[in-house]
Amino acid sequence: MVVSICSIHDKLVGYGKLFTELNDAVAIRSFSEAVSDGYVSAELGYTPSDLSLYSFGSFDTDTGKIDLLPTPLLLVDGANVVLSAQLQQVKGGVDNE
């Protein structure tokens, strides 16, 4: 199975530890949920707008082969995740009235 290699970048300290996810879409979903539900700011003390999710390439769990990208690829920015969540809340409030 080929999985994505990712890292969260903090504007204040740089890239965090590398981790793997099933694919980029799952990584984006996990990051977005953590940022938009307040866990990142309330539990970890981070400002979501300082964080971004990057892909570094892929890892084949069957062969051990790692394919790195020439440069990290931005998958999603924390500020955009927060903005999107706020817009969804506003939209949900308008639709329910």
PDB file of C-alpha atoms in Angstrom:
ATOM      1  CA  MET A   1       0.000   0.000   0.000  1.00  0.00           C
ATOM      2  CA  VAL A   2       1.261   3.483  -0.842  1.00  0.00           C
ATOM      3  CA  VAL A   3       0.623   6.103   1.843  1.00  0.00           C
ATOM      4  CA  SER A   4       1.254   9.847   1.993  1.00  0.00           C
ATOM      5  CA  ILE A   5       4.108  11.337   4.015  1.00  0.00           C
ATOM      6  CA  CYS A   6       2.998  14.586   5.664  1.00  0.00           C
ATOM      7  CA  SER A   7       4.051  17.233   8.155  1.00  0.00           C
ATOM      8  CA  ILE A   8       2.390  20.179   9.839  1.00  0.00           C
ATOM      9  CA  HIS A   9       4.278  23.441   9.429  1.00  0.00           C
ATOM     10  CA  ASP A  10       4.098  26.039  12.185  1.00  0.00           C
ATOM     11  CA  LYS A  11       5.061  29.548  11.047  1.00  0.00           C
ATOM     12  CA  LEU A  12       6.840  30.123  14.352  1.00  0.00           C
ATOM     13  CA  VAL A  13       8.957  26.957  14.586  1.00  0.00           C
ATOM     14  CA  GLY A  14       9.005  25.199  11.195  1.00  0.00           C
ATOM     15  CA  TYR A  15       7.983  21.685  10.223  1.00  0.00           C
ATOM     16  CA  GLY A  16       6.866  19.118  12.761  1.00  0.00           C
ATOM     17  CA  LYS A  17       7.486  15.382  12.800  1.00  0.00           C
ATOM     18  CA  LEU A  18       6.711  13.459   9.640  1.00  0.00           C
ATOM     19  CA  PHE A  19       3.679  11.167   9.744  1.00  0.00           C
ATOM     20  CA  THR A  20       1.818   8.988   7.271  1.00  0.00           C
ATOM     21  CA  GLU A  21      -1.825   8.978   6.248  1.00  0.00           C
ATOM     22  CA  LEU A  22      -3.740   6.713   3.891  1.00  0.00           C
ATOM     23  CA  ASN A  23      -3.681   9.476   1.254  1.00  0.00           C
ATOM     24  CA  ASP A  24      -3.607  13.274   0.945  1.00  0.00           C
ATOM     25  CA  ALA A  25      -7.405  13.538   1.205  1.00  0.00           C
ATOM     26  CA  VAL A  26      -7.449  11.718   4.554  1.00  0.00           C
ATOM     27  CA  ALA A  27      -4.572  13.891   5.790  1.00  0.00           C
ATOM     28  CA  ILE A  28      -6.476  17.041   4.813  1.00  0.00           C
ATOM     29  CA  ARG A  29      -9.642  15.783   6.522  1.00  0.00           C
ATOM     30  CA  SER A  30      -7.794  14.922   9.753  1.00  0.00           C
ATOM     31  CA  PHE A  31      -5.947  18.241   9.820  1.00  0.00           C
ATOM     32  CA  SER A  32      -9.122  20.196   9.016  1.00  0.00           C
ATOM     33  CA  GLU A  33     -11.108  18.472  11.762  1.00  0.00           C
ATOM     34  CA  ALA A  34      -8.390  19.128  14.345  1.00  0.00           C
ATOM     35  CA  VAL A  35      -8.088  22.794  13.363  1.00  0.00           C
ATOM     36  CA  SER A  36     -11.770  23.635  12.868  1.00  0.00           C
ATOM     37  CA  ASP A  37     -13.158  21.933  15.980  1.00  0.00           C
ATOM     38  CA  GLY A  38     -10.969  24.018  18.297  1.00  0.00           C
ATOM     39  CA  TYR A  39      -8.804  21.116  19.482  1.00  0.00           C
ATOM     40  CA  VAL A  40      -5.607  22.667  18.142  1.00  0.00           C
ATOM     41  CA  SER A  41      -6.096  26.010  19.862  1.00  0.00           C
ATOM     42  CA  ALA A  42      -7.799  24.858  23.067  1.00  0.00           C
ATOM     43  CA  GLU A  43      -5.881  21.667  23.820  1.00  0.00           C
ATOM     44  CA  LEU A  44      -2.519  22.253  22.169  1.00  0.00           C
ATOM     45  CA  GLY A  45      -2.226  26.032  22.481  1.00  0.00           C
ATOM     46  CA  TYR A  46      -1.540  26.635  18.787  1.00  0.00           C
ATOM     47  CA  THR A  47      -3.039  29.356  16.635  1.00  0.00           C
ATOM     48  CA  PRO A  48      -4.680  27.554  13.679  1.00  0.00           C
ATOM     49  CA  SER A  49      -3.750  30.335  11.253  1.00  0.00           C
ATOM     50  CA  ASP A  50      -0.059  29.612  12.003  1.00  0.00           C
ATOM     51  CA  LEU A  51      -0.396  26.000  10.848  1.00  0.00           C
ATOM     52  CA  SER A  52      -0.368  24.421   7.388  1.00  0.00           C
ATOM     53  CA  LEU A  53      -0.364  20.827   6.187  1.00  0.00           C
ATOM     54  CA  TYR A  54       2.266  19.721   3.671  1.00  0.00           C
ATOM     55  CA  SER A  55       2.901  16.539   1.711  1.00  0.00           C
ATOM     56  CA  PHE A  56       6.486  15.335   1.341  1.00  0.00           C
ATOM     57  CA  GLY A  57       5.779  12.399  -0.962  1.00  0.00           C
ATOM     58  CA  SER A  58       4.793   8.778  -0.535  1.00  0.00           C
ATOM     59  CA  PHE A  59       5.882   5.596   1.211  1.00  0.00           C
ATOM     60  CA  ASP A  60       5.190   2.104  -0.136  1.00  0.00           C
ATOM     61  CA  THR A  61       4.544  -0.105   2.891  1.00  0.00           C
ATOM     62  CA  ASP A  62       5.076  -3.269   0.830  1.00  0.00           C
ATOM     63  CA  THR A  63       8.462  -2.425  -0.683  1.00  0.00           C
ATOM     64  CA  GLY A  64       9.768   0.228   1.716  1.00  0.00           C
ATOM     65  CA  LYS A  65      10.315   2.621  -1.190  1.00  0.00           C
ATOM     66  CA  ILE A  66      10.062   6.316  -0.367  1.00  0.00           C
ATOM     67  CA  ASP A  67       9.323   8.783  -3.163  1.00  0.00           C
ATOM     68  CA  LEU A  68      10.004  12.324  -2.014  1.00  0.00           C
ATOM     69  CA  LEU A  69       8.742  15.427  -3.783  1.00  0.00           C
ATOM     70  CA  PRO A  70      11.397  17.974  -4.848  1.00  0.00           C
ATOM     71  CA  THR A  71       9.853  20.463  -2.394  1.00  0.00           C
ATOM     72  CA  PRO A  72       7.051  20.117   0.170  1.00  0.00           C
ATOM     73  CA  LEU A  73       3.572  20.514  -1.364  1.00  0.00           C
ATOM     74  CA  LEU A  74       1.046  22.664   0.501  1.00  0.00           C
ATOM     75  CA  LEU A  75      -2.143  20.644   0.982  1.00  0.00           C
ATOM     76  CA  VAL A  76      -4.159  23.038   3.135  1.00  0.00           C
ATOM     77  CA  ASP A  77      -3.604  26.189   5.176  1.00  0.00           C
ATOM     78  CA  GLY A  78      -5.002  26.407   8.715  1.00  0.00           C
ATOM     79  CA  ALA A  79      -6.380  29.916   8.161  1.00  0.00           C
ATOM     80  CA  ASN A  80      -8.431  28.683   5.188  1.00  0.00           C
ATOM     81  CA  VAL A  81      -9.766  25.764   7.228  1.00  0.00           C
ATOM     82  CA  VAL A  82     -10.934  28.113   9.994  1.00  0.00           C
ATOM     83  CA  LEU A  83     -12.502  30.504   7.467  1.00  0.00           C
ATOM     84  CA  SER A  84     -14.291  27.645   5.729  1.00  0.00           C
ATOM     85  CA  ALA A  85     -15.633  26.345   9.063  1.00  0.00           C
ATOM     86  CA  GLN A  86     -16.877  29.832   9.989  1.00  0.00           C
ATOM     87  CA  LEU A  87     -18.610  30.195   6.622  1.00  0.00           C
ATOM     88  CA  GLN A  88     -20.272  26.812   7.085  1.00  0.00           C
ATOM     89  CA  GLN A  89     -21.563  27.910  10.508  1.00  0.00           C
ATOM     90  CA  VAL A  90     -22.971  31.125   9.037  1.00  0.00           C
ATOM     91  CA  LYS A  91     -24.528  29.243   6.138  1.00  0.00           C
ATOM     92  CA  GLY A  92     -26.011  26.692   8.553  1.00  0.00           C
ATOM     93  CA  GLY A  93     -27.478  29.474  10.683  1.00  0.00           C
ATOM     94  CA  VAL A  94     -29.043  31.195   7.675  1.00  0.00           C
ATOM     95  CA  ASP A  95     -30.516  27.975   6.326  1.00  0.00           C
ATOM     96  CA  ASN A  96     -32.082  27.099   9.667  1.00  0.00           C
ATOM     97  CA  GLU A  97     -33.894  30.404  10.133  1.00  0.00           C
TER      98      GLU A  97
END
